mmCIF file of C-alpha atoms and ligand atoms in Angstrom:
data_model
loop_
_atom_site.group_PDB
_atom_site.id
_atom_site.type_symbol
_atom_site.label_atom_id
_atom_site.label_comp_id
_atom_site.label_asym_id
_atom_site.label_seq_id
_atom_site.Cartn_x
_atom_site.Cartn_y
_atom_site.Cartn_z
ATOM 1 C CA UNK V 86 -0.004 0.035 -0.069
ATOM 2 C CA UNK V 87 1.267 3.430 -0.963
ATOM 3 C CA UNK V 88 0.760 5.333 2.353
ATOM 4 C CA UNK V 89 -0.440 8.874 1.988
ATOM 5 C CA UNK V 90 -1.556 9.815 5.523
ATOM 6 C CA UNK V 91 -0.032 8.539 8.659
ATOM 7 C CA UNK V 92 -0.847 8.963 12.403
ATOM 8 C CA UNK V 93 2.054 7.596 14.643
ATOM 9 C CA UNK V 94 1.201 7.124 18.285
ATOM 10 C CA UNK V 95 -0.638 10.308 18.263
ATOM 11 C CA UNK V 96 -2.079 11.701 21.537
ATOM 12 C CA UNK V 97 -3.799 15.121 21.552
ATOM 13 C CA UNK V 98 -4.546 17.078 24.949
ATOM 14 C CA UNK V 99 -6.614 20.117 24.675
ATOM 15 C CA UNK V 100 -5.587 22.763 27.091
ATOM 16 C CA UNK V 101 -8.091 25.337 28.278
ATOM 17 C CA UNK V 102 -9.464 27.423 31.152
ATOM 18 C CA UNK V 103 -11.077 24.172 32.595
ATOM 19 C CA UNK V 104 -7.543 22.378 32.633
ATOM 20 C CA UNK V 105 -6.302 19.765 30.262
ATOM 21 C CA UNK V 106 -8.260 17.015 28.735
ATOM 22 C CA UNK V 107 -7.045 14.155 26.622
ATOM 23 C CA UNK V 108 -9.027 13.845 23.499
ATOM 24 C CA UNK V 109 -7.280 10.918 21.662
ATOM 25 C CA UNK V 110 -4.622 8.728 23.068
ATOM 26 C CA UNK V 111 -2.014 6.688 21.093
ATOM 27 C CA UNK V 112 -3.690 6.554 17.790
ATOM 28 C CA UNK V 113 -1.677 4.793 15.007
ATOM 29 C CA UNK V 114 -3.139 4.549 11.496
ATOM 30 C CA UNK V 115 -1.655 4.460 7.980
ATOM 31 C CA UNK V 116 -4.124 5.548 5.058
ATOM 32 C CA UNK V 117 -3.150 4.405 1.644
ATOM 33 C CA UNK V 118 -3.391 6.681 -1.424
ATOM 34 C CA UNK V 119 -6.772 6.292 -2.862
ATOM 35 C CA UNK V 120 -8.238 4.604 0.124
ATOM 36 C CA UNK V 121 -11.488 5.597 1.694
ATOM 37 C CA UNK V 122 -11.472 5.258 5.463
ATOM 38 C CA UNK V 123 -14.368 5.904 7.922
ATOM 39 C CA UNK V 124 -14.018 6.901 11.547
ATOM 40 C CA UNK V 125 -17.067 5.788 13.692
ATOM 41 C CA UNK V 126 -17.655 5.961 17.407
ATOM 42 C CA UNK V 127 -19.718 7.759 20.011
ATOM 43 C CA UNK V 128 -19.951 11.494 20.238
ATOM 44 C CA UNK V 129 -16.812 12.944 21.822
ATOM 45 C CA UNK V 130 -14.435 9.980 20.909
ATOM 46 C CA UNK V 131 -12.224 12.355 19.055
ATOM 47 C CA UNK V 132 -13.212 11.819 15.529
ATOM 48 C CA UNK V 133 -13.282 15.544 14.714
ATOM 49 C CA UNK V 134 -9.939 15.961 16.491
ATOM 50 C CA UNK V 135 -8.408 13.350 14.232
ATOM 51 C CA UNK V 136 -9.567 15.146 11.129
ATOM 52 C CA UNK V 137 -8.236 18.378 12.347
ATOM 53 C CA UNK V 138 -4.875 16.805 13.144
ATOM 54 C CA UNK V 139 -4.872 15.328 9.569
ATOM 55 C CA UNK V 140 -5.702 18.811 8.186
ATOM 56 C CA UNK V 141 -2.891 20.630 10.059
ATOM 57 C CA UNK V 142 -5.436 22.575 12.112
ATOM 58 C CA UNK V 143 -4.298 21.003 15.400
ATOM 59 C CA UNK V 144 -0.947 19.553 16.202
ATOM 60 C CA UNK V 145 -0.349 16.397 18.257
ATOM 61 C CA UNK V 146 0.717 16.691 21.815
ATOM 62 C CA UNK V 147 2.531 13.514 21.348
ATOM 63 C CA UNK V 148 3.457 11.344 18.244
ATOM 64 C CA UNK V 149 3.407 12.614 14.612
ATOM 65 C CA UNK V 150 1.054 13.139 11.730
ATOM 66 C CA UNK V 151 2.604 12.683 8.328
ATOM 67 C CA UNK V 152 1.241 13.334 4.828
ATOM 68 C CA UNK V 153 3.189 11.973 2.099
ATOM 69 C CA UNK V 154 6.013 11.082 4.441
ATOM 70 C CA UNK V 155 6.407 14.776 5.675
ATOM 71 C CA UNK V 156 5.063 16.093 9.022
ATOM 72 C CA UNK V 157 1.846 18.135 8.741
ATOM 73 C CA UNK V 158 2.761 21.601 9.883
ATOM 74 C CA UNK V 159 -0.077 23.689 8.498
ATOM 75 C CA UNK V 160 -3.161 23.369 6.431
ATOM 76 C CA UNK V 161 -2.427 22.531 2.840
ATOM 77 C CA UNK V 162 -4.387 23.016 -0.378
ATOM 78 C CA UNK V 163 -3.803 19.345 -1.079
ATOM 79 C CA UNK V 164 -6.244 18.701 1.744
ATOM 80 C CA UNK V 165 -9.936 19.533 1.375
ATOM 81 C CA UNK V 166 -12.401 19.791 4.140
ATOM 82 C CA UNK V 167 -16.276 19.267 3.912
ATOM 83 C CA UNK V 168 -18.647 19.686 6.918
ATOM 84 C CA UNK V 169 -22.158 18.960 7.797
ATOM 85 C CA UNK V 170 -23.078 22.582 7.256
ATOM 86 C CA UNK V 171 -22.238 23.732 3.602
ATOM 87 C CA UNK V 172 -21.032 27.225 4.648
ATOM 88 C CA UNK V 173 -22.041 28.699 1.376
ATOM 89 C CA UNK V 174 -21.782 32.397 1.248
ATOM 90 C CA UNK V 175 -25.413 33.557 0.891
ATOM 91 C CA UNK V 176 -24.577 36.708 -1.013
ATOM 92 C CA UNK V 177 -22.449 34.884 -3.715
ATOM 93 C CA UNK V 178 -23.668 32.904 -6.786
ATOM 94 C CA UNK V 179 -23.231 29.178 -6.878
ATOM 95 C CA UNK V 180 -20.335 29.458 -9.417
ATOM 96 C CA UNK V 181 -18.671 32.036 -7.122
ATOM 97 C CA UNK V 182 -19.160 29.759 -4.145
ATOM 98 C CA UNK V 183 -17.862 26.752 -5.923
ATOM 99 C CA UNK V 184 -14.763 28.758 -7.089
ATOM 100 C CA UNK V 185 -14.045 30.464 -3.829
ATOM 101 C CA UNK V 186 -10.835 28.365 -3.117
ATOM 102 C CA UNK V 187 -9.564 29.285 -6.455
ATOM 103 C CA UNK V 188 -10.251 32.943 -5.843
ATOM 104 C CA UNK V 189 -8.656 32.853 -2.491
ATOM 105 C CA UNK V 190 -5.548 30.922 -3.819
ATOM 106 C CA UNK V 191 -5.125 33.327 -6.737
ATOM 107 C CA UNK V 192 -5.967 30.454 -9.318
ATOM 108 C CA UNK V 193 -9.184 31.936 -10.708
ATOM 109 C CA UNK V 194 -9.003 32.338 -14.360
ATOM 110 C CA UNK V 195 -10.952 31.294 -17.406
ATOM 111 C CA UNK V 196 -9.665 27.804 -17.526
ATOM 112 C CA UNK V 197 -10.193 27.051 -13.859
ATOM 113 C CA UNK V 198 -13.719 28.493 -13.986
ATOM 114 C CA UNK V 199 -14.439 26.364 -16.957
ATOM 115 C CA UNK V 200 -13.363 23.307 -14.902
ATOM 116 C CA UNK V 201 -15.616 24.443 -12.090
ATOM 117 C CA UNK V 202 -18.626 24.698 -14.546
ATOM 118 C CA UNK V 203 -17.767 21.229 -15.715
ATOM 119 C CA UNK V 204 -17.578 19.850 -12.073
ATOM 120 C CA UNK V 205 -21.004 21.541 -11.191
ATOM 121 C CA UNK V 206 -22.481 19.769 -14.289
ATOM 122 C CA UNK V 207 -20.896 16.499 -13.361
ATOM 123 C CA UNK V 208 -22.566 16.854 -9.856
ATOM 124 C CA UNK V 209 -25.920 17.471 -11.457
ATOM 125 C CA UNK V 210 -25.836 21.151 -10.931
ATOM 126 C CA UNK V 211 -25.745 22.497 -14.535
ATOM 127 C CA UNK V 212 -27.849 25.583 -14.805
ATOM 128 C CA UNK V 213 -27.555 26.674 -11.244
ATOM 129 C CA UNK V 214 -24.386 28.748 -11.737
ATOM 130 C CA UNK V 215 -25.958 32.037 -11.455
ATOM 131 C CA UNK V 216 -28.372 31.190 -8.699
ATOM 132 C CA UNK V 217 -27.953 31.974 -5.035
ATOM 133 C CA UNK V 218 -27.530 29.452 -2.338
ATOM 134 C CA UNK V 219 -31.142 30.193 -0.956
ATOM 135 C CA UNK V 220 -32.599 28.883 -4.210
ATOM 136 C CA UNK V 221 -31.193 25.459 -3.857
ATOM 137 C CA UNK V 222 -32.255 22.571 -1.602
ATOM 138 C CA UNK V 223 -30.109 21.109 1.169
ATOM 139 C CA UNK V 224 -28.817 18.228 -1.075
ATOM 140 C CA UNK V 225 -28.098 20.525 -3.910
ATOM 141 C CA UNK V 226 -26.291 22.925 -1.515
ATOM 142 C CA UNK V 227 -24.167 20.139 -0.253
ATOM 143 C CA UNK V 228 -23.176 19.020 -3.904
ATOM 144 C CA UNK V 229 -22.041 22.646 -4.430
ATOM 145 C CA UNK V 230 -19.932 22.330 -1.170
ATOM 146 C CA UNK V 231 -18.447 19.139 -2.629
ATOM 147 C CA UNK V 232 -17.818 20.962 -5.931
ATOM 148 C CA UNK V 233 -16.010 23.879 -3.846
ATOM 149 C CA UNK V 234 -13.960 21.224 -2.050
ATOM 150 C CA UNK V 235 -12.885 19.323 -5.260
ATOM 151 C CA UNK V 236 -12.369 22.620 -7.285
ATOM 152 C CA UNK V 237 -8.928 23.118 -5.729
ATOM 153 C CA UNK V 238 -7.936 19.526 -6.770
ATOM 154 C CA UNK V 239 -6.933 18.216 -3.312
ATOM 155 C CA UNK V 240 -5.467 14.804 -3.005
ATOM 156 C CA UNK V 241 -7.276 14.303 0.296
ATOM 157 C CA UNK V 242 -10.837 14.830 1.287
ATOM 158 C CA UNK V 243 -11.731 15.003 5.012
ATOM 159 C CA UNK V 244 -15.466 14.584 5.308
ATOM 160 C CA UNK V 245 -17.059 15.341 8.783
ATOM 161 C CA UNK V 246 -20.562 13.988 8.828
ATOM 162 C CA UNK V 247 -21.286 15.779 5.352
ATOM 163 C CA UNK V 248 -24.543 13.922 4.918
ATOM 164 C CA UNK V 249 -25.957 13.845 8.437
ATOM 165 C CA UNK V 250 -28.375 16.940 8.056
ATOM 166 C CA UNK V 251 -30.042 15.546 4.836
ATOM 167 C CA UNK V 252 -33.217 13.602 4.286
ATOM 168 C CA UNK V 253 -32.676 9.843 3.941
ATOM 169 C CA UNK V 254 -33.105 9.521 0.118
ATOM 170 C CA UNK V 255 -31.065 12.550 -0.622
ATOM 171 C CA UNK V 256 -28.388 11.281 1.722
ATOM 172 C CA UNK V 257 -28.453 7.869 -0.256
ATOM 173 C CA UNK V 258 -28.008 9.605 -3.503
ATOM 174 C CA UNK V 259 -25.299 11.773 -2.287
ATOM 175 C CA UNK V 260 -23.419 8.700 -0.939
ATOM 176 C CA UNK V 261 -23.401 7.253 -4.350
ATOM 177 C CA UNK V 262 -22.465 10.466 -5.989
ATOM 178 C CA UNK V 263 -19.600 11.200 -3.510
ATOM 179 C CA UNK V 264 -18.298 7.598 -3.748
ATOM 180 C CA UNK V 265 -18.169 7.598 -7.526
ATOM 181 C CA UNK V 266 -16.752 11.015 -7.844
ATOM 182 C CA UNK V 267 -13.883 10.426 -5.428
ATOM 183 C CA UNK V 268 -13.238 6.941 -6.887
ATOM 184 C CA UNK V 269 -13.017 8.330 -10.333
ATOM 185 C CA UNK V 270 -10.467 10.755 -9.292
ATOM 186 C CA UNK V 271 -8.505 8.440 -6.976
ATOM 187 C CA UNK V 272 -8.968 10.641 -4.220
ATOM 188 C CA UNK V 273 -8.072 9.597 -0.504
ATOM 189 C CA UNK V 274 -10.951 10.093 1.898
ATOM 190 C CA UNK V 275 -11.535 10.161 5.536
ATOM 191 C CA UNK V 276 -15.079 10.236 6.606
ATOM 192 C CA UNK V 277 -16.513 10.787 10.038
ATOM 193 C CA UNK V 278 -20.019 9.605 10.469
ATOM 194 C CA UNK V 279 -22.459 8.288 13.174
ATOM 195 C CA UNK V 280 -24.163 6.199 10.661
ATOM 196 C CA UNK V 281 -22.693 2.657 10.735
ATOM 197 C CA UNK V 282 -24.629 1.750 7.381
ATOM 198 C CA UNK V 283 -23.068 4.646 5.704
ATOM 199 C CA UNK V 284 -19.641 3.697 6.805
ATOM 200 C CA UNK V 285 -20.095 0.155 5.793
ATOM 201 C CA UNK V 286 -21.523 1.043 2.433
ATOM 202 C CA UNK V 287 -18.817 3.693 1.419
ATOM 203 C CA UNK V 288 -15.587 2.641 3.066
ATOM 204 C CA UNK V 289 -12.601 0.526 2.290
ATOM 205 C CA UNK V 290 -11.743 0.380 6.065
ATOM 206 C CA UNK V 291 -13.610 1.498 9.138
ATOM 207 C CA UNK V 292 -11.900 2.452 12.295
ATOM 208 C CA UNK V 293 -14.028 2.216 15.459
ATOM 209 C CA UNK V 294 -12.947 4.574 18.350
ATOM 210 C CA UNK V 295 -13.660 4.271 22.029
ATOM 211 C CA UNK V 296 -14.237 7.445 23.910
ATOM 212 C CA UNK V 297 -12.474 9.167 26.934
ATOM 213 C CA UNK V 298 -9.845 9.329 25.622
ATOM 214 C CA UNK V 299 -10.353 8.269 22.065
ATOM 215 C CA UNK V 300 -8.468 5.075 21.271
ATOM 216 C CA UNK V 301 -8.705 2.718 18.324
ATOM 217 C CA UNK V 302 -10.974 -0.287 19.359
ATOM 218 C CA UNK V 303 -11.083 -2.036 16.121
ATOM 219 C CA UNK V 304 -10.462 -1.779 12.428
ATOM 220 C CA UNK V 305 -12.515 -3.440 9.900
ATOM 221 C CA UNK V 306 -11.587 -4.227 6.274
ATOM 222 C CA UNK V 307 -14.622 -4.170 4.082
ATOM 223 C CA UNK V 308 -14.957 -7.237 1.613
ATOM 224 C CA UNK V 309 -14.233 -6.477 -2.083
ATOM 225 C CA UNK V 310 -17.847 -7.420 -2.861
ATOM 226 C CA UNK V 311 -19.096 -4.565 -0.786
ATOM 227 C CA UNK V 312 -16.471 -2.160 -1.750
ATOM 228 C CA UNK V 313 -16.740 -2.599 -5.338
ATOM 229 C CA UNK V 314 -20.421 -1.437 -5.646
ATOM 230 C CA UNK V 315 -21.975 1.899 -5.421
ATOM 231 C CA UNK V 316 -23.169 2.385 -1.643
ATOM 232 C CA UNK V 317 -26.891 1.923 -2.612
ATOM 233 C CA UNK V 318 -26.187 -1.434 -4.329
ATOM 234 C CA UNK V 319 -23.678 -2.536 -1.632
ATOM 235 C CA UNK V 320 -26.375 -2.094 1.010
ATOM 236 C CA UNK V 321 -28.414 -4.937 -0.589
ATOM 237 C CA UNK V 322 -25.669 -7.604 -0.060
ATOM 238 C CA UNK V 323 -25.714 -10.224 2.728
ATOM 239 C CA UNK V 324 -21.919 -9.126 3.321
ATOM 240 C CA UNK V 325 -22.955 -5.705 3.956
ATOM 241 C CA UNK V 326 -25.308 -6.781 6.729
ATOM 242 C CA UNK V 327 -22.392 -8.901 8.296
ATOM 243 C CA UNK V 328 -20.203 -5.675 8.261
ATOM 244 C CA UNK V 329 -22.908 -3.770 9.824
ATOM 245 C CA UNK V 330 -23.473 -6.387 12.582
ATOM 246 C CA UNK V 331 -19.772 -6.525 13.424
ATOM 247 C CA UNK V 332 -19.623 -2.660 13.634
ATOM 248 C CA UNK V 333 -22.611 -2.758 15.902
ATOM 249 C CA UNK V 334 -21.062 -5.265 18.119
ATOM 250 C CA UNK V 335 -17.684 -3.558 18.377
ATOM 251 C CA UNK V 336 -19.458 -0.186 19.403
ATOM 252 C CA UNK V 337 -21.728 -2.170 22.058
ATOM 253 C CA UNK V 338 -18.570 -3.790 23.499
ATOM 254 C CA UNK V 339 -17.092 -0.245 23.742
ATOM 255 C CA UNK V 340 -20.034 1.160 25.624
ATOM 256 C CA UNK V 341 -19.984 -1.781 28.012
ATOM 257 C CA UNK V 342 -16.245 -1.373 28.721
ATOM 258 C CA UNK V 343 -16.850 2.520 28.967
ATOM 259 C CA UNK V 344 -19.726 1.742 31.507
ATOM 260 C CA UNK V 345 -17.421 -0.120 33.608
ATOM 261 C CA UNK V 346 -14.971 2.878 34.018
ATOM 262 C CA UNK V 347 -12.226 1.176 32.233
HETATM 263 P P1 ADP A 222 -16.185 13.720 18.061
HETATM 264 O O1 ADP A 222 -16.021 14.399 16.835
HETATM 265 O O2 ADP A 222 -15.871 12.329 18.084
HETATM 266 O O3 ADP A 222 -17.493 13.948 18.543
HETATM 267 P P2 ADP A 222 -14.244 15.590 19.211
HETATM 268 O O4 ADP A 222 -13.070 15.336 18.471
HETATM 269 O O5 ADP A 222 -15.103 16.754 18.659
HETATM 270 O O6 ADP A 222 -15.198 14.230 19.056
HETATM 271 O O7 ADP A 222 -13.951 15.706 20.774
HETATM 272 C C1 ADP A 222 -13.149 14.832 21.492
HETATM 273 C C2 ADP A 222 -12.988 15.372 22.866
HETATM 274 O O8 ADP A 222 -12.371 16.516 22.959
HETATM 275 C C3 ADP A 222 -14.278 15.414 23.609
HETATM 276 O O9 ADP A 222 -14.271 15.102 24.954
HETATM 277 C C4 ADP A 222 -14.445 16.934 23.498
HETATM 278 O O10 ADP A 222 -15.326 17.545 24.553
HETATM 279 C C5 ADP A 222 -13.075 17.498 23.478
HETATM 280 N N1 ADP A 222 -12.784 18.811 22.939
HETATM 281 C C6 ADP A 222 -13.140 18.904 21.528
HETATM 282 N N2 ADP A 222 -12.704 20.114 21.051
HETATM 283 C C7 ADP A 222 -12.228 20.751 22.174
HETATM 284 C C8 ADP A 222 -11.590 22.029 22.539
HETATM 285 N N3 ADP A 222 -11.388 22.899 21.458
HETATM 286 N N4 ADP A 222 -11.159 22.266 23.649
HETATM 287 C C9 ADP A 222 -11.285 21.328 24.727
HETATM 288 N N5 ADP A 222 -11.778 20.241 24.542
HETATM 289 C C10 ADP A 222 -12.296 19.975 23.279
HETATM 290 MG MG1 MG A 223 -17.260 15.592 15.623
#
C-alpha cells in the first residue's frame, strides 16, 4: 500500500481554562493513497480531533502526523475539508461559491472557472451557476460544497458528517455521488459519520474509536464485494449486513467497557 497519511502514536490534549483533557490517545493509523477510510464511534470520541490533526489545524501533543511522508505543519491546499453545514456564502452565486478556493488562492481564471462549471455539471448542478444558495435545496447545496472542495484539486478529502443533515433519500443519492466522484479521481478520503450503514457502504476500511480518551477499538476491512459496488447497491448484499452487525457489536462492547469505567 502506498501510504499517503499517517498517524504515529498520536495523543492530543486540549488545554483550556478548565484544565487539560486528553481527546485522543496513542492513535496509530496508515491510510493508503486512494483509500476511503471511515471513523465511527460515540460522540466525543475524538473523530473531529483526528480530522483536524490530519488537516494541520491542530498539532499532536505526542506522536506524529505525516502526509506524503512529511510532518503536517500547516493546512495545505492538498487537503480539502467538507462539513455537515455547507457554509456557502449567501451573497455569492453558486459558481462564485464553488470557485471560492480558486479565488482565495489566486488561481481563478477562465480555464479554472471552466473546470468548475464542468464539475458542477458532473454533480448534477448544470444551470445553477448564476443562482444564489437560498434557491437550492439542502442536497444541492451540499453538492455545491463538494464542488467547492474538489475545485482546488486536493489529494485528500476530509469529510466530517457531510450527509447527516440531509433527508434519507437525498443522503443515499449523495453517498453514491461522492463515492463515484472520489473513486473516479483516485482521491483519498477520511469520513467521520455516526451512521454505521453509511460507513459500511462507502468505505474500504472502518476505524471504530472508543471514547475518553479516544482510542482505536477495532479496524474493519470491508470485503471486496461490498467495496466494489455503489453504496446503494452494496447495502443489498448479505456481506454488507455482516459488516454492519460486526460494527454494531464493536460499538456495543465499547460502551460496556466504558460503563465499567475502564
Ligand atoms: P467527536 O468528533 O468524536 O464527537 P471531538 O474530536 O469533537 O469528538 O472531541 C473529542 C473530545 O475532545 C471531547 O471530549 C471534546 O469535549 C473534547 N474537545 C473537542 N474540542 C475541544 C476544544 N476545542 N477544547 C477542549 N476540549 C475539546
Ligand atoms: Mg465531531
